[in-house]
Amino acid sequence: MTRSPEVLLRKLTRREFRQRMDSGELQGCIIPIGAIEQHLEHLAMEHDWRSVSVVAEGIARRMAPRVLVAEGLMVGVSEHHMNHRGTLTLRPGTFLNVLEDLIESVVRAGFTNVLVLNGHGGNIQPVQAVWQQFVRRFPVNLQFLSYFATLDETDAADLLQGGKTCPKHLPGHAQEFETSIALAAFPENVRPDAMADQPDQAPALATADQGQQFLERIEDRVSKHLEAMLSGESVEPIPPMYP
């Protein structure tokens, strides 16, 4: 039986990685970033990290053998959730320093198309604040995309049962959208009893079928984004220097 090409960098030996990179097979790398933070009473705190990992691996499988998923950042910038005990957070400077080191690692490994795929809203502002510096520093096609940013109000109208506005309801936080993703991809992270007795009942509208449809749309669109990167159709412009 023929094995499917491995899509996780960490699963490769150094020889396997070297052979695939030197042959020209490897064309793109995804670095997922997420968070470990409270998601109301009914969702496990790993949701943002787990969901972005599922999306990244799904895209890499679709685009195999050309794309690998590198190790990312499980913990993000979540200071605004720290009043709920158990949430983990990094200071923005710490988060950005580690992200920069990860980007440098995969660039030095030979990747010329690198997509930082984000699964947590709190990471967006810190990354955007330094992104031009990252793009200037690394001479590759380096791009940043939040996977939920590929969805819009048309998707909300099609698939959400409750509120249908962006970004309040899509993506929202631990609401119908995120709960549906969990029900579809990792249902063991959903606590039905807690969902039934918490004040916020909007998540109870979520279904696994709905989540699967969201995942298919997300993976379709992020795959097209990455495909355009690999083909050279989508290239992150290097900001000009001051004269």
PDB file of C-alpha atoms in Angstrom:
ATOM      1  CA  MET A   1       0.000   0.000   0.000  1.00  0.00           C
ATOM      2  CA  THR A   2       1.358   3.426  -0.986  1.00  0.00           C
ATOM      3  CA  ARG A   3       1.722   5.816   1.939  1.00  0.00           C
ATOM      4  CA  SER A   4       0.436   9.336   1.592  1.00  0.00           C
ATOM      5  CA  PRO A   5       3.203  11.953   1.740  1.00  0.00           C
ATOM      6  CA  GLU A   6       3.829  13.213   5.266  1.00  0.00           C
ATOM      7  CA  VAL A   7       2.490  16.740   5.802  1.00  0.00           C
ATOM      8  CA  LEU A   8       3.906  17.444   9.280  1.00  0.00           C
ATOM      9  CA  LEU A   9       7.496  18.648   9.371  1.00  0.00           C
ATOM     10  CA  ARG A  10       8.037  17.176  12.827  1.00  0.00           C
ATOM     11  CA  LYS A  11       7.304  13.666  11.532  1.00  0.00           C
ATOM     12  CA  LEU A  12      10.128  13.720   8.985  1.00  0.00           C
ATOM     13  CA  THR A  13      13.702  12.611   9.575  1.00  0.00           C
ATOM     14  CA  ARG A  14      16.450  14.993   8.539  1.00  0.00           C
ATOM     15  CA  ARG A  15      17.203  12.795   5.501  1.00  0.00           C
ATOM     16  CA  GLU A  16      13.560  12.733   4.421  1.00  0.00           C
ATOM     17  CA  PHE A  17      13.279  16.497   4.725  1.00  0.00           C
ATOM     18  CA  ARG A  18      16.554  17.061   2.903  1.00  0.00           C
ATOM     19  CA  GLN A  19      15.574  14.777   0.019  1.00  0.00           C
ATOM     20  CA  ARG A  20      12.162  16.371  -0.420  1.00  0.00           C
ATOM     21  CA  MET A  21      13.535  19.909  -0.259  1.00  0.00           C
ATOM     22  CA  ASP A  22      16.511  19.230  -2.550  1.00  0.00           C
ATOM     23  CA  SER A  23      14.288  17.529  -5.133  1.00  0.00           C
ATOM     24  CA  GLY A  24      12.150  20.661  -5.416  1.00  0.00           C
ATOM     25  CA  GLU A  25       9.073  18.838  -4.148  1.00  0.00           C
ATOM     26  CA  LEU A  26       8.562  21.131  -1.151  1.00  0.00           C
ATOM     27  CA  GLN A  27       7.267  24.518  -2.251  1.00  0.00           C
ATOM     28  CA  GLY A  28       5.356  25.934   0.693  1.00  0.00           C
ATOM     29  CA  CYS A  29       5.234  25.950   4.479  1.00  0.00           C
ATOM     30  CA  ILE A  30       2.389  26.761   6.867  1.00  0.00           C
ATOM     31  CA  ILE A  31       3.136  28.064  10.367  1.00  0.00           C
ATOM     32  CA  PRO A  32      -0.074  27.868  12.447  1.00  0.00           C
ATOM     33  CA  ILE A  33      -0.571  30.201  15.400  1.00  0.00           C
ATOM     34  CA  GLY A  34      -3.407  30.012  17.912  1.00  0.00           C
ATOM     35  CA  ALA A  35      -4.213  30.411  21.600  1.00  0.00           C
ATOM     36  CA  ILE A  36      -5.060  28.523  24.778  1.00  0.00           C
ATOM     37  CA  GLU A  37      -7.787  30.538  26.441  1.00  0.00           C
ATOM     38  CA  GLN A  38     -11.272  30.333  27.889  1.00  0.00           C
ATOM     39  CA  HIS A  39     -14.056  29.491  25.453  1.00  0.00           C
ATOM     40  CA  LEU A  40     -17.096  29.906  27.703  1.00  0.00           C
ATOM     41  CA  GLU A  41     -18.137  26.963  29.860  1.00  0.00           C
ATOM     42  CA  HIS A  42     -18.593  24.428  27.074  1.00  0.00           C
ATOM     43  CA  LEU A  43     -15.467  24.429  24.865  1.00  0.00           C
ATOM     44  CA  ALA A  44     -11.985  23.209  25.765  1.00  0.00           C
ATOM     45  CA  MET A  45      -9.447  26.008  26.059  1.00  0.00           C
ATOM     46  CA  GLU A  46      -7.302  24.636  23.224  1.00  0.00           C
ATOM     47  CA  HIS A  47      -9.936  25.557  20.633  1.00  0.00           C
ATOM     48  CA  ASP A  48      -8.046  28.234  18.699  1.00  0.00           C
ATOM     49  CA  TRP A  49      -4.894  26.129  18.505  1.00  0.00           C
ATOM     50  CA  ARG A  50      -6.750  22.917  17.669  1.00  0.00           C
ATOM     51  CA  SER A  51      -8.876  24.520  14.964  1.00  0.00           C
ATOM     52  CA  VAL A  52      -6.005  26.254  13.160  1.00  0.00           C
ATOM     53  CA  SER A  53      -4.014  23.013  13.301  1.00  0.00           C
ATOM     54  CA  VAL A  54      -6.902  21.071  11.743  1.00  0.00           C
ATOM     55  CA  VAL A  55      -7.213  23.650   8.968  1.00  0.00           C
ATOM     56  CA  ALA A  56      -3.451  23.751   8.315  1.00  0.00           C
ATOM     57  CA  GLU A  57      -3.164  19.966   8.112  1.00  0.00           C
ATOM     58  CA  GLY A  58      -6.242  19.715   5.894  1.00  0.00           C
ATOM     59  CA  ILE A  59      -4.754  22.212   3.457  1.00  0.00           C
ATOM     60  CA  ALA A  60      -1.390  20.451   3.431  1.00  0.00           C
ATOM     61  CA  ARG A  61      -3.095  17.129   2.670  1.00  0.00           C
ATOM     62  CA  ARG A  62      -4.989  18.716  -0.213  1.00  0.00           C
ATOM     63  CA  MET A  63      -1.763  20.147  -1.602  1.00  0.00           C
ATOM     64  CA  ALA A  64       0.492  17.177  -0.840  1.00  0.00           C
ATOM     65  CA  PRO A  65       3.357  16.625  -1.394  1.00  0.00           C
ATOM     66  CA  ARG A  66       4.193  20.302  -1.963  1.00  0.00           C
ATOM     67  CA  VAL A  67       3.295  21.764   1.449  1.00  0.00           C
ATOM     68  CA  LEU A  68       4.436  21.034   4.989  1.00  0.00           C
ATOM     69  CA  VAL A  69       3.041  22.244   8.310  1.00  0.00           C
ATOM     70  CA  ALA A  70       5.809  23.455  10.599  1.00  0.00           C
ATOM     71  CA  GLU A  71       5.570  23.781  14.344  1.00  0.00           C
ATOM     72  CA  GLY A  72       3.680  26.894  15.284  1.00  0.00           C
ATOM     73  CA  LEU A  73       2.662  28.778  18.399  1.00  0.00           C
ATOM     74  CA  MET A  74       0.098  27.047  20.572  1.00  0.00           C
ATOM     75  CA  VAL A  75      -0.155  29.999  22.970  1.00  0.00           C
ATOM     76  CA  GLY A  76      -0.907  33.498  21.710  1.00  0.00           C
ATOM     77  CA  VAL A  77      -1.719  36.973  22.999  1.00  0.00           C
ATOM     78  CA  SER A  78      -4.697  36.489  25.332  1.00  0.00           C
ATOM     79  CA  GLU A  79      -4.313  39.093  28.084  1.00  0.00           C
ATOM     80  CA  HIS A  80      -7.949  40.111  27.536  1.00  0.00           C
ATOM     81  CA  HIS A  81      -9.069  36.641  28.715  1.00  0.00           C
ATOM     82  CA  MET A  82      -6.890  36.409  31.817  1.00  0.00           C
ATOM     83  CA  ASN A  83      -9.750  37.123  34.208  1.00  0.00           C
ATOM     84  CA  HIS A  84     -10.771  33.508  33.490  1.00  0.00           C
ATOM     85  CA  ARG A  85      -8.302  31.265  35.282  1.00  0.00           C
ATOM     86  CA  GLY A  86      -6.541  28.686  33.178  1.00  0.00           C
ATOM     87  CA  THR A  87      -6.059  30.954  30.174  1.00  0.00           C
ATOM     88  CA  LEU A  88      -2.450  31.107  29.004  1.00  0.00           C
ATOM     89  CA  THR A  89      -0.927  34.192  27.415  1.00  0.00           C
ATOM     90  CA  LEU A  90       2.350  35.459  26.039  1.00  0.00           C
ATOM     91  CA  ARG A  91       3.462  39.058  26.152  1.00  0.00           C
ATOM     92  CA  PRO A  92       3.297  40.515  22.639  1.00  0.00           C
ATOM     93  CA  GLY A  93       7.073  40.885  22.483  1.00  0.00           C
ATOM     94  CA  THR A  94       7.633  37.277  23.508  1.00  0.00           C
ATOM     95  CA  PHE A  95       5.062  36.042  21.004  1.00  0.00           C
ATOM     96  CA  LEU A  96       6.553  38.041  18.139  1.00  0.00           C
ATOM     97  CA  ASN A  97      10.132  37.070  18.962  1.00  0.00           C
ATOM     98  CA  VAL A  98       9.265  33.359  18.829  1.00  0.00           C
ATOM     99  CA  LEU A  99       7.225  33.787  15.655  1.00  0.00           C
ATOM    100  CA  GLU A 100      10.140  35.586  14.008  1.00  0.00           C
ATOM    101  CA  ASP A 101      12.493  32.762  15.016  1.00  0.00           C
ATOM    102  CA  LEU A 102      10.129  30.159  13.540  1.00  0.00           C
ATOM    103  CA  ILE A 103       9.900  32.078  10.268  1.00  0.00           C
ATOM    104  CA  GLU A 104      13.687  32.359  10.142  1.00  0.00           C
ATOM    105  CA  SER A 105      14.008  28.603  10.753  1.00  0.00           C
ATOM    106  CA  VAL A 106      11.833  27.595   7.810  1.00  0.00           C
ATOM    107  CA  VAL A 107      13.391  30.205   5.518  1.00  0.00           C
ATOM    108  CA  ARG A 108      16.854  28.870   6.355  1.00  0.00           C
ATOM    109  CA  ALA A 109      15.524  25.361   5.652  1.00  0.00           C
ATOM    110  CA  GLY A 110      14.801  26.429   2.075  1.00  0.00           C
ATOM    111  CA  PHE A 111      11.142  27.465   1.954  1.00  0.00           C
ATOM    112  CA  THR A 112      10.423  30.418  -0.318  1.00  0.00           C
ATOM    113  CA  ASN A 113       6.650  30.539   0.299  1.00  0.00           C
ATOM    114  CA  VAL A 114       5.663  30.811   3.952  1.00  0.00           C
ATOM    115  CA  LEU A 115       2.095  31.303   5.188  1.00  0.00           C
ATOM    116  CA  VAL A 116       1.559  32.229   8.833  1.00  0.00           C
ATOM    117  CA  LEU A 117      -1.969  30.914   9.401  1.00  0.00           C
ATOM    118  CA  ASN A 118      -3.740  32.461  12.373  1.00  0.00           C
ATOM    119  CA  GLY A 119      -6.596  31.065  14.450  1.00  0.00           C
ATOM    120  CA  HIS A 120      -6.950  33.693  17.203  1.00  0.00           C
ATOM    121  CA  GLY A 121      -8.195  37.263  16.963  1.00  0.00           C
ATOM    122  CA  GLY A 122      -5.889  38.527  19.709  1.00  0.00           C
ATOM    123  CA  ASN A 123      -2.841  37.718  17.595  1.00  0.00           C
ATOM    124  CA  ILE A 124      -3.839  39.940  14.679  1.00  0.00           C
ATOM    125  CA  GLN A 125      -2.947  43.395  15.962  1.00  0.00           C
ATOM    126  CA  PRO A 126       0.519  42.435  17.312  1.00  0.00           C
ATOM    127  CA  VAL A 127       1.417  40.671  14.055  1.00  0.00           C
ATOM    128  CA  GLN A 128       0.154  43.475  11.849  1.00  0.00           C
ATOM    129  CA  ALA A 129       2.189  45.989  13.856  1.00  0.00           C
ATOM    130  CA  VAL A 130       5.481  44.343  12.852  1.00  0.00           C
ATOM    131  CA  TRP A 131       4.594  42.605   9.598  1.00  0.00           C
ATOM    132  CA  GLN A 132       6.374  45.092   7.330  1.00  0.00           C
ATOM    133  CA  GLN A 133       9.556  44.516   9.327  1.00  0.00           C
ATOM    134  CA  PHE A 134       9.228  40.748   8.889  1.00  0.00           C
ATOM    135  CA  VAL A 135       8.623  41.104   5.137  1.00  0.00           C
ATOM    136  CA  ARG A 136      11.656  43.347   4.750  1.00  0.00           C
ATOM    137  CA  ARG A 137      13.845  40.987   6.736  1.00  0.00           C
ATOM    138  CA  PHE A 138      13.001  37.707   5.015  1.00  0.00           C
ATOM    139  CA  PRO A 139      13.606  37.582   1.240  1.00  0.00           C
ATOM    140  CA  VAL A 140      10.739  35.158   0.540  1.00  0.00           C
ATOM    141  CA  ASN A 141       7.027  35.294  -0.192  1.00  0.00           C
ATOM    142  CA  LEU A 142       5.878  35.666   3.416  1.00  0.00           C
ATOM    143  CA  GLN A 143       2.156  36.148   4.077  1.00  0.00           C
ATOM    144  CA  PHE A 144      -0.189  36.312   7.077  1.00  0.00           C
ATOM    145  CA  LEU A 145      -3.806  35.125   7.002  1.00  0.00           C
ATOM    146  CA  SER A 146      -6.423  34.436   9.657  1.00  0.00           C
ATOM    147  CA  TYR A 147      -8.333  31.380   8.461  1.00  0.00           C
ATOM    148  CA  PHE A 148     -11.665  32.851   9.571  1.00  0.00           C
ATOM    149  CA  ALA A 149     -10.998  35.960   7.456  1.00  0.00           C
ATOM    150  CA  THR A 150     -11.822  33.851   4.389  1.00  0.00           C
ATOM    151  CA  LEU A 151     -15.481  33.853   5.513  1.00  0.00           C
ATOM    152  CA  ASP A 152     -17.925  36.719   5.126  1.00  0.00           C
ATOM    153  CA  GLU A 153     -21.559  37.672   5.690  1.00  0.00           C
ATOM    154  CA  THR A 154     -22.651  35.501   2.775  1.00  0.00           C
ATOM    155  CA  ASP A 155     -21.294  32.489   4.636  1.00  0.00           C
ATOM    156  CA  ALA A 156     -22.957  33.679   7.824  1.00  0.00           C
ATOM    157  CA  ALA A 157     -26.289  33.988   6.026  1.00  0.00           C
ATOM    158  CA  ASP A 158     -25.877  30.540   4.470  1.00  0.00           C
ATOM    159  CA  LEU A 159     -24.782  28.571   7.500  1.00  0.00           C
ATOM    160  CA  LEU A 160     -25.504  30.301  10.810  1.00  0.00           C
ATOM    161  CA  GLN A 161     -28.841  29.672  12.497  1.00  0.00           C
ATOM    162  CA  GLY A 162     -28.653  32.592  14.931  1.00  0.00           C
ATOM    163  CA  GLY A 163     -26.961  35.983  14.476  1.00  0.00           C
ATOM    164  CA  LYS A 164     -25.468  36.544  11.036  1.00  0.00           C
ATOM    165  CA  THR A 165     -23.169  39.569  11.341  1.00  0.00           C
ATOM    166  CA  CYS A 166     -19.377  39.719  11.013  1.00  0.00           C
ATOM    167  CA  PRO A 167     -17.345  39.705  13.187  1.00  0.00           C
ATOM    168  CA  LYS A 168     -19.799  39.489  16.106  1.00  0.00           C
ATOM    169  CA  HIS A 169     -21.322  36.170  15.100  1.00  0.00           C
ATOM    170  CA  LEU A 170     -18.794  35.036  12.511  1.00  0.00           C
ATOM    171  CA  PRO A 171     -16.301  34.229  13.858  1.00  0.00           C
ATOM    172  CA  GLY A 172     -17.512  35.453  17.265  1.00  0.00           C
ATOM    173  CA  HIS A 173     -15.985  33.842  20.334  1.00  0.00           C
ATOM    174  CA  ALA A 174     -17.080  30.356  21.440  1.00  0.00           C
ATOM    175  CA  GLN A 175     -20.373  30.975  19.686  1.00  0.00           C
ATOM    176  CA  GLU A 176     -22.197  29.002  17.007  1.00  0.00           C
ATOM    177  CA  PHE A 177     -19.342  29.080  14.462  1.00  0.00           C
ATOM    178  CA  GLU A 178     -16.548  27.896  16.744  1.00  0.00           C
ATOM    179  CA  THR A 179     -18.784  25.347  18.433  1.00  0.00           C
ATOM    180  CA  SER A 180     -19.777  23.898  15.058  1.00  0.00           C
ATOM    181  CA  ILE A 181     -16.101  23.558  14.076  1.00  0.00           C
ATOM    182  CA  ALA A 182     -15.434  21.651  17.297  1.00  0.00           C
ATOM    183  CA  LEU A 183     -18.467  19.389  16.808  1.00  0.00           C
ATOM    184  CA  ALA A 184     -17.264  18.528  13.304  1.00  0.00           C
ATOM    185  CA  ALA A 185     -13.540  18.091  13.906  1.00  0.00           C
ATOM    186  CA  PHE A 186     -12.980  17.310  17.602  1.00  0.00           C
ATOM    187  CA  PRO A 187     -16.331  16.705  19.349  1.00  0.00           C
ATOM    188  CA  GLU A 188     -14.632  15.474  22.520  1.00  0.00           C
ATOM    189  CA  ASN A 189     -13.851  19.145  23.250  1.00  0.00           C
ATOM    190  CA  VAL A 190     -17.539  20.092  23.547  1.00  0.00           C
ATOM    191  CA  ARG A 191     -19.317  19.738  26.894  1.00  0.00           C
ATOM    192  CA  PRO A 192     -23.054  19.459  26.138  1.00  0.00           C
ATOM    193  CA  ASP A 193     -24.126  19.633  29.779  1.00  0.00           C
ATOM    194  CA  ALA A 194     -22.218  22.873  30.315  1.00  0.00           C
ATOM    195  CA  MET A 195     -23.594  24.287  27.072  1.00  0.00           C
ATOM    196  CA  ALA A 196     -27.137  23.616  28.282  1.00  0.00           C
ATOM    197  CA  ASP A 197     -26.778  25.382  31.615  1.00  0.00           C
ATOM    198  CA  GLN A 198     -24.632  28.418  30.783  1.00  0.00           C
ATOM    199  CA  PRO A 199     -26.327  31.828  30.332  1.00  0.00           C
ATOM    200  CA  ASP A 200     -25.230  32.166  26.695  1.00  0.00           C
ATOM    201  CA  GLN A 201     -27.352  29.728  24.703  1.00  0.00           C
ATOM    202  CA  ALA A 202     -26.234  30.780  21.190  1.00  0.00           C
ATOM    203  CA  PRO A 203     -23.656  27.947  20.937  1.00  0.00           C
ATOM    204  CA  ALA A 204     -26.443  25.371  21.316  1.00  0.00           C
ATOM    205  CA  LEU A 205     -27.526  26.184  17.745  1.00  0.00           C
ATOM    206  CA  ALA A 206     -24.333  24.653  16.360  1.00  0.00           C
ATOM    207  CA  THR A 207     -24.252  21.306  14.535  1.00  0.00           C
ATOM    208  CA  ALA A 208     -21.467  19.076  13.247  1.00  0.00           C
ATOM    209  CA  ASP A 209     -22.822  19.257   9.695  1.00  0.00           C
ATOM    210  CA  GLN A 210     -22.683  23.031   9.809  1.00  0.00           C
ATOM    211  CA  GLY A 211     -19.099  22.880  11.085  1.00  0.00           C
ATOM    212  CA  GLN A 212     -18.072  20.524   8.293  1.00  0.00           C
ATOM    213  CA  GLN A 213     -19.456  22.938   5.715  1.00  0.00           C
ATOM    214  CA  PHE A 214     -17.519  25.791   7.308  1.00  0.00           C
ATOM    215  CA  LEU A 215     -14.324  23.721   7.271  1.00  0.00           C
ATOM    216  CA  GLU A 216     -14.762  22.820   3.604  1.00  0.00           C
ATOM    217  CA  ARG A 217     -15.224  26.463   2.637  1.00  0.00           C
ATOM    218  CA  ILE A 218     -12.244  27.552   4.723  1.00  0.00           C
ATOM    219  CA  GLU A 219      -9.939  24.858   3.372  1.00  0.00           C
ATOM    220  CA  ASP A 220     -11.039  25.564  -0.200  1.00  0.00           C
ATOM    221  CA  ARG A 221     -10.286  29.266   0.128  1.00  0.00           C
ATOM    222  CA  VAL A 222      -7.034  29.014   2.072  1.00  0.00           C
ATOM    223  CA  SER A 223      -5.825  26.337  -0.365  1.00  0.00           C
ATOM    224  CA  LYS A 224      -6.526  28.704  -3.270  1.00  0.00           C
ATOM    225  CA  HIS A 225      -4.670  31.472  -1.439  1.00  0.00           C
ATOM    226  CA  LEU A 226      -1.645  29.242  -0.924  1.00  0.00           C
ATOM    227  CA  GLU A 227      -1.851  27.904  -4.482  1.00  0.00           C
ATOM    228  CA  ALA A 228      -1.629  31.479  -5.732  1.00  0.00           C
ATOM    229  CA  MET A 229       1.438  31.985  -3.556  1.00  0.00           C
ATOM    230  CA  LEU A 230       3.158  28.900  -4.992  1.00  0.00           C
ATOM    231  CA  SER A 231       2.386  29.893  -8.579  1.00  0.00           C
ATOM    232  CA  GLY A 232       3.715  33.417  -8.093  1.00  0.00           C
ATOM    233  CA  GLU A 233       0.302  34.969  -8.696  1.00  0.00           C
ATOM    234  CA  SER A 234       0.152  36.227  -5.100  1.00  0.00           C
ATOM    235  CA  VAL A 235       3.387  37.756  -3.822  1.00  0.00           C
ATOM    236  CA  GLU A 236       3.722  39.867  -0.690  1.00  0.00           C
ATOM    237  CA  PRO A 237       5.223  43.188  -1.824  1.00  0.00           C
ATOM    238  CA  ILE A 238       8.299  44.373   0.025  1.00  0.00           C
ATOM    239  CA  PRO A 239       7.557  47.856   1.384  1.00  0.00           C
ATOM    240  CA  PRO A 240       9.828  50.510  -0.111  1.00  0.00           C
ATOM    241  CA  MET A 241      12.564  52.069   1.933  1.00  0.00           C
ATOM    242  CA  TYR A 242      12.539  55.800   2.509  1.00  0.00           C
ATOM    243  CA  PRO A 243      14.674  57.652  -0.082  1.00  0.00           C
TER     244      PRO A 243
END
